[in-house]
Amino acid sequence: MKHIIFDMDLTLVDTTCLEEARHSRNWNLAYSLIPQTTMYPEMDEVLGIIRKHQIKMAIVSTSPRPYIERLVSHYSIPTQYIVSYHDAKPIKPHPAPMLKALELMGALPKDTISFGDRVIDIQASNAAGIESVACFWGTKEKADLLRSDYSHAIIRPSEILTLIR
């Protein structure tokens, strides 16, 4: 795969400890709690392969850019592009954020794969013509995600490597 799109929260990083602060939009508290978040096991290996093979990567999130940038910096995530809450409207499940990521990466939908933990990630990817992957390791929407129209479903981050090689 030439291009990869990831959701951030509960896909790349377990940000459960930030949920209350994020939902109440207490961003200073959320930022202060970032060191208490954890990257999912095996994700370092996946990101290492992405880095090594210089695969273009974007993060598409419904969270604001400063928050995403802090997580990217904290975990040294090798993303070249971020499409956050304010960067493309309407937000997911509309395809606009995915289309913006494709534009930034200079990518075609057929050369791109997207990973997310929520139904809106799958819907946005599918609407943009991007191969969608339901990620079950962090999802809080397991039953709904199981019923979504994903292209692939995976239960461990290491399975990402089977889809991007």
mmCIF file with all atom_site columns, C-alpha atoms in Angstrom:
data_model
loop_
_atom_site.group_PDB
_atom_site.id
_atom_site.type_symbol
_atom_site.label_atom_id
_atom_site.label_alt_id
_atom_site.label_comp_id
_atom_site.label_asym_id
_atom_site.label_entity_id
_atom_site.label_seq_id
_atom_site.pdbx_PDB_ins_code
_atom_site.Cartn_x
_atom_site.Cartn_y
_atom_site.Cartn_z
_atom_site.occupancy
_atom_site.B_iso_or_equiv
_atom_site.pdbx_formal_charge
_atom_site.auth_seq_id
_atom_site.auth_comp_id
_atom_site.auth_asym_id
_atom_site.auth_atom_id
_atom_site.pdbx_PDB_model_num
ATOM 1   C CA . MET A 1 1   ? 0.000   0.000  0.000  1.00 0.00 ? 1   MET A CA 1
ATOM 2   C CA . LYS A 1 2   ? 1.393   3.365  -0.931 1.00 0.00 ? 2   LYS A CA 1
ATOM 3   C CA . HIS A 1 3   ? -0.678  5.488  1.444  1.00 0.00 ? 3   HIS A CA 1
ATOM 4   C CA . ILE A 1 4   ? -2.154  4.922  4.906  1.00 0.00 ? 4   ILE A CA 1
ATOM 5   C CA . ILE A 1 5   ? -4.743  6.842  6.909  1.00 0.00 ? 5   ILE A CA 1
ATOM 6   C CA . PHE A 1 6   ? -5.139  6.268  10.639 1.00 0.00 ? 6   PHE A CA 1
ATOM 7   C CA . ASP A 1 7   ? -7.629  7.523  13.157 1.00 0.00 ? 7   ASP A CA 1
ATOM 8   C CA . MET A 1 8   ? -5.800  8.574  16.353 1.00 0.00 ? 8   MET A CA 1
ATOM 9   C CA . ASP A 1 9   ? -7.803  7.936  19.515 1.00 0.00 ? 9   ASP A CA 1
ATOM 10  C CA . LEU A 1 10  ? -8.320  4.254  20.339 1.00 0.00 ? 10  LEU A CA 1
ATOM 11  C CA . THR A 1 11  ? -6.671  3.227  17.051 1.00 0.00 ? 11  THR A CA 1
ATOM 12  C CA . LEU A 1 12  ? -3.034  4.326  17.404 1.00 0.00 ? 12  LEU A CA 1
ATOM 13  C CA . VAL A 1 13  ? -3.082  5.394  21.059 1.00 0.00 ? 13  VAL A CA 1
ATOM 14  C CA . ASP A 1 14  ? -5.210  4.320  24.028 1.00 0.00 ? 14  ASP A CA 1
ATOM 15  C CA . THR A 1 15  ? -6.531  7.701  25.136 1.00 0.00 ? 15  THR A CA 1
ATOM 16  C CA . THR A 1 16  ? -9.249  6.350  27.422 1.00 0.00 ? 16  THR A CA 1
ATOM 17  C CA . CYS A 1 17  ? -7.842  8.349  30.348 1.00 0.00 ? 17  CYS A CA 1
ATOM 18  C CA . LEU A 1 18  ? -8.455  11.564 28.354 1.00 0.00 ? 18  LEU A CA 1
ATOM 19  C CA . GLU A 1 19  ? -12.061 10.903 27.359 1.00 0.00 ? 19  GLU A CA 1
ATOM 20  C CA . GLU A 1 20  ? -13.721 12.980 30.055 1.00 0.00 ? 20  GLU A CA 1
ATOM 21  C CA . ALA A 1 21  ? -11.401 15.952 29.463 1.00 0.00 ? 21  ALA A CA 1
ATOM 22  C CA . ARG A 1 22  ? -11.870 15.690 25.682 1.00 0.00 ? 22  ARG A CA 1
ATOM 23  C CA . HIS A 1 23  ? -15.652 15.464 25.858 1.00 0.00 ? 23  HIS A CA 1
ATOM 24  C CA . SER A 1 24  ? -15.839 18.463 28.194 1.00 0.00 ? 24  SER A CA 1
ATOM 25  C CA . ARG A 1 25  ? -13.345 20.275 25.907 1.00 0.00 ? 25  ARG A CA 1
ATOM 26  C CA . ASN A 1 26  ? -10.957 20.833 28.801 1.00 0.00 ? 26  ASN A CA 1
ATOM 27  C CA . TRP A 1 27  ? -7.951  20.762 26.486 1.00 0.00 ? 27  TRP A CA 1
ATOM 28  C CA . ASN A 1 28  ? -5.405  21.922 29.069 1.00 0.00 ? 28  ASN A CA 1
ATOM 29  C CA . LEU A 1 29  ? -6.322  18.934 31.249 1.00 0.00 ? 29  LEU A CA 1
ATOM 30  C CA . ALA A 1 30  ? -6.281  16.614 28.234 1.00 0.00 ? 30  ALA A CA 1
ATOM 31  C CA . TYR A 1 31  ? -2.799  17.835 27.254 1.00 0.00 ? 31  TYR A CA 1
ATOM 32  C CA . SER A 1 32  ? -1.526  17.340 30.806 1.00 0.00 ? 32  SER A CA 1
ATOM 33  C CA . LEU A 1 33  ? -2.782  13.730 30.759 1.00 0.00 ? 33  LEU A CA 1
ATOM 34  C CA . ILE A 1 34  ? -1.088  12.744 27.476 1.00 0.00 ? 34  ILE A CA 1
ATOM 35  C CA . PRO A 1 35  ? 1.862   11.130 29.338 1.00 0.00 ? 35  PRO A CA 1
ATOM 36  C CA . GLN A 1 36  ? -0.678  8.777  30.962 1.00 0.00 ? 36  GLN A CA 1
ATOM 37  C CA . THR A 1 37  ? -1.889  7.486  27.582 1.00 0.00 ? 37  THR A CA 1
ATOM 38  C CA . THR A 1 38  ? -0.319  4.407  26.018 1.00 0.00 ? 38  THR A CA 1
ATOM 39  C CA . MET A 1 39  ? 0.458   3.346  22.503 1.00 0.00 ? 39  MET A CA 1
ATOM 40  C CA . TYR A 1 40  ? -1.099  -0.016 21.762 1.00 0.00 ? 40  TYR A CA 1
ATOM 41  C CA . PRO A 1 41  ? 1.199   -3.047 21.919 1.00 0.00 ? 41  PRO A CA 1
ATOM 42  C CA . GLU A 1 42  ? 2.751   -3.866 18.532 1.00 0.00 ? 42  GLU A CA 1
ATOM 43  C CA . MET A 1 43  ? 2.027   -0.364 17.190 1.00 0.00 ? 43  MET A CA 1
ATOM 44  C CA . ASP A 1 44  ? 5.694   0.655  17.543 1.00 0.00 ? 44  ASP A CA 1
ATOM 45  C CA . GLU A 1 45  ? 6.659   -2.171 15.187 1.00 0.00 ? 45  GLU A CA 1
ATOM 46  C CA . VAL A 1 46  ? 3.978   -1.129 12.687 1.00 0.00 ? 46  VAL A CA 1
ATOM 47  C CA . LEU A 1 47  ? 5.085   2.515  12.779 1.00 0.00 ? 47  LEU A CA 1
ATOM 48  C CA . GLY A 1 48  ? 8.709   1.382  12.419 1.00 0.00 ? 48  GLY A CA 1
ATOM 49  C CA . ILE A 1 49  ? 7.857   -0.418 9.167  1.00 0.00 ? 49  ILE A CA 1
ATOM 50  C CA . ILE A 1 50  ? 5.953   2.636  7.916  1.00 0.00 ? 50  ILE A CA 1
ATOM 51  C CA . ARG A 1 51  ? 8.957   4.815  8.773  1.00 0.00 ? 51  ARG A CA 1
ATOM 52  C CA . LYS A 1 52  ? 11.485  2.388  7.231  1.00 0.00 ? 52  LYS A CA 1
ATOM 53  C CA . HIS A 1 53  ? 9.605   2.079  3.934  1.00 0.00 ? 53  HIS A CA 1
ATOM 54  C CA . GLN A 1 54  ? 8.713   5.793  3.851  1.00 0.00 ? 54  GLN A CA 1
ATOM 55  C CA . ILE A 1 55  ? 5.016   5.040  3.390  1.00 0.00 ? 55  ILE A CA 1
ATOM 56  C CA . LYS A 1 56  ? 2.973   8.220  3.246  1.00 0.00 ? 56  LYS A CA 1
ATOM 57  C CA . MET A 1 57  ? 0.733   8.463  6.270  1.00 0.00 ? 57  MET A CA 1
ATOM 58  C CA . ALA A 1 58  ? -2.051  10.783 7.363  1.00 0.00 ? 58  ALA A CA 1
ATOM 59  C CA . ILE A 1 59  ? -4.014  10.999 10.577 1.00 0.00 ? 59  ILE A CA 1
ATOM 60  C CA . VAL A 1 60  ? -7.677  11.889 10.154 1.00 0.00 ? 60  VAL A CA 1
ATOM 61  C CA . SER A 1 61  ? -9.396  12.737 13.425 1.00 0.00 ? 61  SER A CA 1
ATOM 62  C CA . THR A 1 62  ? -12.451 14.544 14.749 1.00 0.00 ? 62  THR A CA 1
ATOM 63  C CA . SER A 1 63  ? -10.196 16.018 17.460 1.00 0.00 ? 63  SER A CA 1
ATOM 64  C CA . PRO A 1 64  ? -8.562  19.472 17.169 1.00 0.00 ? 64  PRO A CA 1
ATOM 65  C CA . ARG A 1 65  ? -5.120  19.835 15.581 1.00 0.00 ? 65  ARG A CA 1
ATOM 66  C CA . PRO A 1 66  ? -3.172  20.973 18.707 1.00 0.00 ? 66  PRO A CA 1
ATOM 67  C CA . TYR A 1 67  ? -4.295  17.827 20.520 1.00 0.00 ? 67  TYR A CA 1
ATOM 68  C CA . ILE A 1 68  ? -3.336  15.541 17.609 1.00 0.00 ? 68  ILE A CA 1
ATOM 69  C CA . GLU A 1 69  ? 0.008   17.319 17.185 1.00 0.00 ? 69  GLU A CA 1
ATOM 70  C CA . ARG A 1 70  ? 0.831   16.784 20.864 1.00 0.00 ? 70  ARG A CA 1
ATOM 71  C CA . LEU A 1 71  ? 0.089   13.046 20.616 1.00 0.00 ? 71  LEU A CA 1
ATOM 72  C CA . VAL A 1 72  ? 2.106   12.772 17.375 1.00 0.00 ? 72  VAL A CA 1
ATOM 73  C CA . SER A 1 73  ? 5.038   14.515 19.061 1.00 0.00 ? 73  SER A CA 1
ATOM 74  C CA . HIS A 1 74  ? 4.777   12.542 22.316 1.00 0.00 ? 74  HIS A CA 1
ATOM 75  C CA . TYR A 1 75  ? 4.885   9.191  20.472 1.00 0.00 ? 75  TYR A CA 1
ATOM 76  C CA . SER A 1 76  ? 7.066   10.247 17.505 1.00 0.00 ? 76  SER A CA 1
ATOM 77  C CA . ILE A 1 77  ? 4.398   9.038  15.101 1.00 0.00 ? 77  ILE A CA 1
ATOM 78  C CA . PRO A 1 78  ? 5.766   9.201  11.529 1.00 0.00 ? 78  PRO A CA 1
ATOM 79  C CA . THR A 1 79  ? 2.815   10.994 9.963  1.00 0.00 ? 79  THR A CA 1
ATOM 80  C CA . GLN A 1 80  ? 3.370   13.609 7.308  1.00 0.00 ? 80  GLN A CA 1
ATOM 81  C CA . TYR A 1 81  ? -0.204  14.892 7.302  1.00 0.00 ? 81  TYR A CA 1
ATOM 82  C CA . ILE A 1 82  ? -2.952  15.653 9.803  1.00 0.00 ? 82  ILE A CA 1
ATOM 83  C CA . VAL A 1 83  ? -6.585  16.343 8.987  1.00 0.00 ? 83  VAL A CA 1
ATOM 84  C CA . SER A 1 84  ? -8.247  17.434 12.209 1.00 0.00 ? 84  SER A CA 1
ATOM 85  C CA . TYR A 1 85  ? -11.652 18.713 13.273 1.00 0.00 ? 85  TYR A CA 1
ATOM 86  C CA . HIS A 1 86  ? -11.229 22.186 11.776 1.00 0.00 ? 86  HIS A CA 1
ATOM 87  C CA . ASP A 1 87  ? -9.432  21.140 8.572  1.00 0.00 ? 87  ASP A CA 1
ATOM 88  C CA . ALA A 1 88  ? -12.309 19.640 6.563  1.00 0.00 ? 88  ALA A CA 1
ATOM 89  C CA . LYS A 1 89  ? -16.048 20.035 6.868  1.00 0.00 ? 89  LYS A CA 1
ATOM 90  C CA . PRO A 1 90  ? -18.301 18.288 7.339  1.00 0.00 ? 90  PRO A CA 1
ATOM 91  C CA . ILE A 1 91  ? -16.441 15.934 9.676  1.00 0.00 ? 91  ILE A CA 1
ATOM 92  C CA . LYS A 1 92  ? -16.552 12.114 9.649  1.00 0.00 ? 92  LYS A CA 1
ATOM 93  C CA . PRO A 1 93  ? -18.705 10.187 8.763  1.00 0.00 ? 93  PRO A CA 1
ATOM 94  C CA . HIS A 1 94  ? -18.735 12.553 5.765  1.00 0.00 ? 94  HIS A CA 1
ATOM 95  C CA . PRO A 1 95  ? -15.894 11.706 3.340  1.00 0.00 ? 95  PRO A CA 1
ATOM 96  C CA . ALA A 1 96  ? -14.538 15.313 3.292  1.00 0.00 ? 96  ALA A CA 1
ATOM 97  C CA . PRO A 1 97  ? -11.721 14.645 5.812  1.00 0.00 ? 97  PRO A CA 1
ATOM 98  C CA . MET A 1 98  ? -10.626 11.498 3.949  1.00 0.00 ? 98  MET A CA 1
ATOM 99  C CA . LEU A 1 99  ? -10.715 13.342 0.633  1.00 0.00 ? 99  LEU A CA 1
ATOM 100 C CA . LYS A 1 100 ? -8.596  16.111 2.185  1.00 0.00 ? 100 LYS A CA 1
ATOM 101 C CA . ALA A 1 101 ? -6.063  13.496 3.358  1.00 0.00 ? 101 ALA A CA 1
ATOM 102 C CA . LEU A 1 102 ? -5.919  12.019 -0.156 1.00 0.00 ? 102 LEU A CA 1
ATOM 103 C CA . GLU A 1 103 ? -5.332  15.495 -1.568 1.00 0.00 ? 103 GLU A CA 1
ATOM 104 C CA . LEU A 1 104 ? -2.533  16.241 0.924  1.00 0.00 ? 104 LEU A CA 1
ATOM 105 C CA . MET A 1 105 ? -0.815  12.901 0.216  1.00 0.00 ? 105 MET A CA 1
ATOM 106 C CA . GLY A 1 106 ? -1.290  13.197 -3.550 1.00 0.00 ? 106 GLY A CA 1
ATOM 107 C CA . ALA A 1 107 ? -2.976  9.800  -3.343 1.00 0.00 ? 107 ALA A CA 1
ATOM 108 C CA . LEU A 1 108 ? -5.682  7.937  -5.185 1.00 0.00 ? 108 LEU A CA 1
ATOM 109 C CA . PRO A 1 109 ? -8.330  6.132  -3.139 1.00 0.00 ? 109 PRO A CA 1
ATOM 110 C CA . LYS A 1 110 ? -7.399  2.788  -4.738 1.00 0.00 ? 110 LYS A CA 1
ATOM 111 C CA . ASP A 1 111 ? -3.810  3.174  -3.450 1.00 0.00 ? 111 ASP A CA 1
ATOM 112 C CA . THR A 1 112 ? -4.881  3.977  0.108  1.00 0.00 ? 112 THR A CA 1
ATOM 113 C CA . ILE A 1 113 ? -6.038  2.025  3.140  1.00 0.00 ? 113 ILE A CA 1
ATOM 114 C CA . SER A 1 114 ? -7.670  3.462  6.254  1.00 0.00 ? 114 SER A CA 1
ATOM 115 C CA . PHE A 1 115 ? -7.685  2.152  9.839  1.00 0.00 ? 115 PHE A CA 1
ATOM 116 C CA . GLY A 1 116 ? -10.210 3.193  12.482 1.00 0.00 ? 116 GLY A CA 1
ATOM 117 C CA . ASP A 1 117 ? -12.035 2.058  15.603 1.00 0.00 ? 117 ASP A CA 1
ATOM 118 C CA . ARG A 1 118 ? -15.428 3.662  14.947 1.00 0.00 ? 118 ARG A CA 1
ATOM 119 C CA . VAL A 1 119 ? -18.271 3.221  12.499 1.00 0.00 ? 119 VAL A CA 1
ATOM 120 C CA . ILE A 1 120 ? -17.761 6.832  11.341 1.00 0.00 ? 120 ILE A CA 1
ATOM 121 C CA . ASP A 1 121 ? -14.203 5.915  10.282 1.00 0.00 ? 121 ASP A CA 1
ATOM 122 C CA . ILE A 1 122 ? -15.527 3.068  8.126  1.00 0.00 ? 122 ILE A CA 1
ATOM 123 C CA . GLN A 1 123 ? -18.333 5.194  6.670  1.00 0.00 ? 123 GLN A CA 1
ATOM 124 C CA . ALA A 1 124 ? -16.007 8.088  5.784  1.00 0.00 ? 124 ALA A CA 1
ATOM 125 C CA . SER A 1 125 ? -13.444 5.753  4.186  1.00 0.00 ? 125 SER A CA 1
ATOM 126 C CA . ASN A 1 126 ? -16.026 3.862  2.166  1.00 0.00 ? 126 ASN A CA 1
ATOM 127 C CA . ALA A 1 127 ? -17.676 7.079  0.972  1.00 0.00 ? 127 ALA A CA 1
ATOM 128 C CA . ALA A 1 128 ? -14.271 8.299  -0.232 1.00 0.00 ? 128 ALA A CA 1
ATOM 129 C CA . GLY A 1 129 ? -13.589 5.012  -2.058 1.00 0.00 ? 129 GLY A CA 1
ATOM 130 C CA . ILE A 1 130 ? -10.828 4.006  0.360  1.00 0.00 ? 130 ILE A CA 1
ATOM 131 C CA . GLU A 1 131 ? -10.317 0.434  1.577  1.00 0.00 ? 131 GLU A CA 1
ATOM 132 C CA . SER A 1 132 ? -11.547 0.450  5.193  1.00 0.00 ? 132 SER A CA 1
ATOM 133 C CA . VAL A 1 133 ? -10.240 -1.547 8.137  1.00 0.00 ? 133 VAL A CA 1
ATOM 134 C CA . ALA A 1 134 ? -12.157 -1.944 11.395 1.00 0.00 ? 134 ALA A CA 1
ATOM 135 C CA . CYS A 1 135 ? -9.724  -2.028 14.331 1.00 0.00 ? 135 CYS A CA 1
ATOM 136 C CA . PHE A 1 136 ? -11.136 -3.893 17.329 1.00 0.00 ? 136 PHE A CA 1
ATOM 137 C CA . TRP A 1 137 ? -8.377  -3.514 19.958 1.00 0.00 ? 137 TRP A CA 1
ATOM 138 C CA . GLY A 1 138 ? -9.530  -0.158 21.341 1.00 0.00 ? 138 GLY A CA 1
ATOM 139 C CA . THR A 1 139 ? -13.066 0.292  20.064 1.00 0.00 ? 139 THR A CA 1
ATOM 140 C CA . LYS A 1 140 ? -15.903 1.279  22.367 1.00 0.00 ? 140 LYS A CA 1
ATOM 141 C CA . GLU A 1 141 ? -18.372 0.461  19.544 1.00 0.00 ? 141 GLU A CA 1
ATOM 142 C CA . LYS A 1 142 ? -17.703 -3.251 19.025 1.00 0.00 ? 142 LYS A CA 1
ATOM 143 C CA . ALA A 1 143 ? -21.291 -4.336 18.223 1.00 0.00 ? 143 ALA A CA 1
ATOM 144 C CA . ASP A 1 144 ? -21.887 -1.440 15.810 1.00 0.00 ? 144 ASP A CA 1
ATOM 145 C CA . LEU A 1 145 ? -18.440 -1.803 14.249 1.00 0.00 ? 145 LEU A CA 1
ATOM 146 C CA . LEU A 1 146 ? -19.098 -5.514 13.625 1.00 0.00 ? 146 LEU A CA 1
ATOM 147 C CA . ARG A 1 147 ? -22.200 -4.540 11.633 1.00 0.00 ? 147 ARG A CA 1
ATOM 148 C CA . SER A 1 148 ? -20.431 -1.818 9.638  1.00 0.00 ? 148 SER A CA 1
ATOM 149 C CA . ASP A 1 149 ? -19.470 -2.250 6.001  1.00 0.00 ? 149 ASP A CA 1
ATOM 150 C CA . TYR A 1 150 ? -15.691 -2.556 6.503  1.00 0.00 ? 150 TYR A CA 1
ATOM 151 C CA . SER A 1 151 ? -13.356 -4.114 3.939  1.00 0.00 ? 151 SER A CA 1
ATOM 152 C CA . HIS A 1 152 ? -11.291 -5.880 6.632  1.00 0.00 ? 152 HIS A CA 1
ATOM 153 C CA . ALA A 1 153 ? -11.501 -6.425 10.379 1.00 0.00 ? 153 ALA A CA 1
ATOM 154 C CA . ILE A 1 154 ? -8.441  -6.906 12.584 1.00 0.00 ? 154 ILE A CA 1
ATOM 155 C CA . ILE A 1 155 ? -8.037  -7.579 16.291 1.00 0.00 ? 155 ILE A CA 1
ATOM 156 C CA . ARG A 1 156 ? -4.319  -6.842 16.810 1.00 0.00 ? 156 ARG A CA 1
ATOM 157 C CA . PRO A 1 157 ? -2.148  -3.978 15.555 1.00 0.00 ? 157 PRO A CA 1
ATOM 158 C CA . SER A 1 158 ? 0.398   -6.433 14.099 1.00 0.00 ? 158 SER A CA 1
ATOM 159 C CA . GLU A 1 159 ? -2.265  -7.453 11.552 1.00 0.00 ? 159 GLU A CA 1
ATOM 160 C CA . ILE A 1 160 ? -1.865  -4.006 9.982  1.00 0.00 ? 160 ILE A CA 1
ATOM 161 C CA . LEU A 1 161 ? 1.399   -5.289 8.481  1.00 0.00 ? 161 LEU A CA 1
ATOM 162 C CA . THR A 1 162 ? -0.437  -8.032 6.557  1.00 0.00 ? 162 THR A CA 1
ATOM 163 C CA . LEU A 1 163 ? -2.592  -5.363 4.914  1.00 0.00 ? 163 LEU A CA 1
ATOM 164 C CA . ILE A 1 164 ? 0.091   -2.817 3.980  1.00 0.00 ? 164 ILE A CA 1
ATOM 165 C CA . ARG A 1 165 ? 2.749   -5.094 2.481  1.00 0.00 ? 165 ARG A CA 1
#
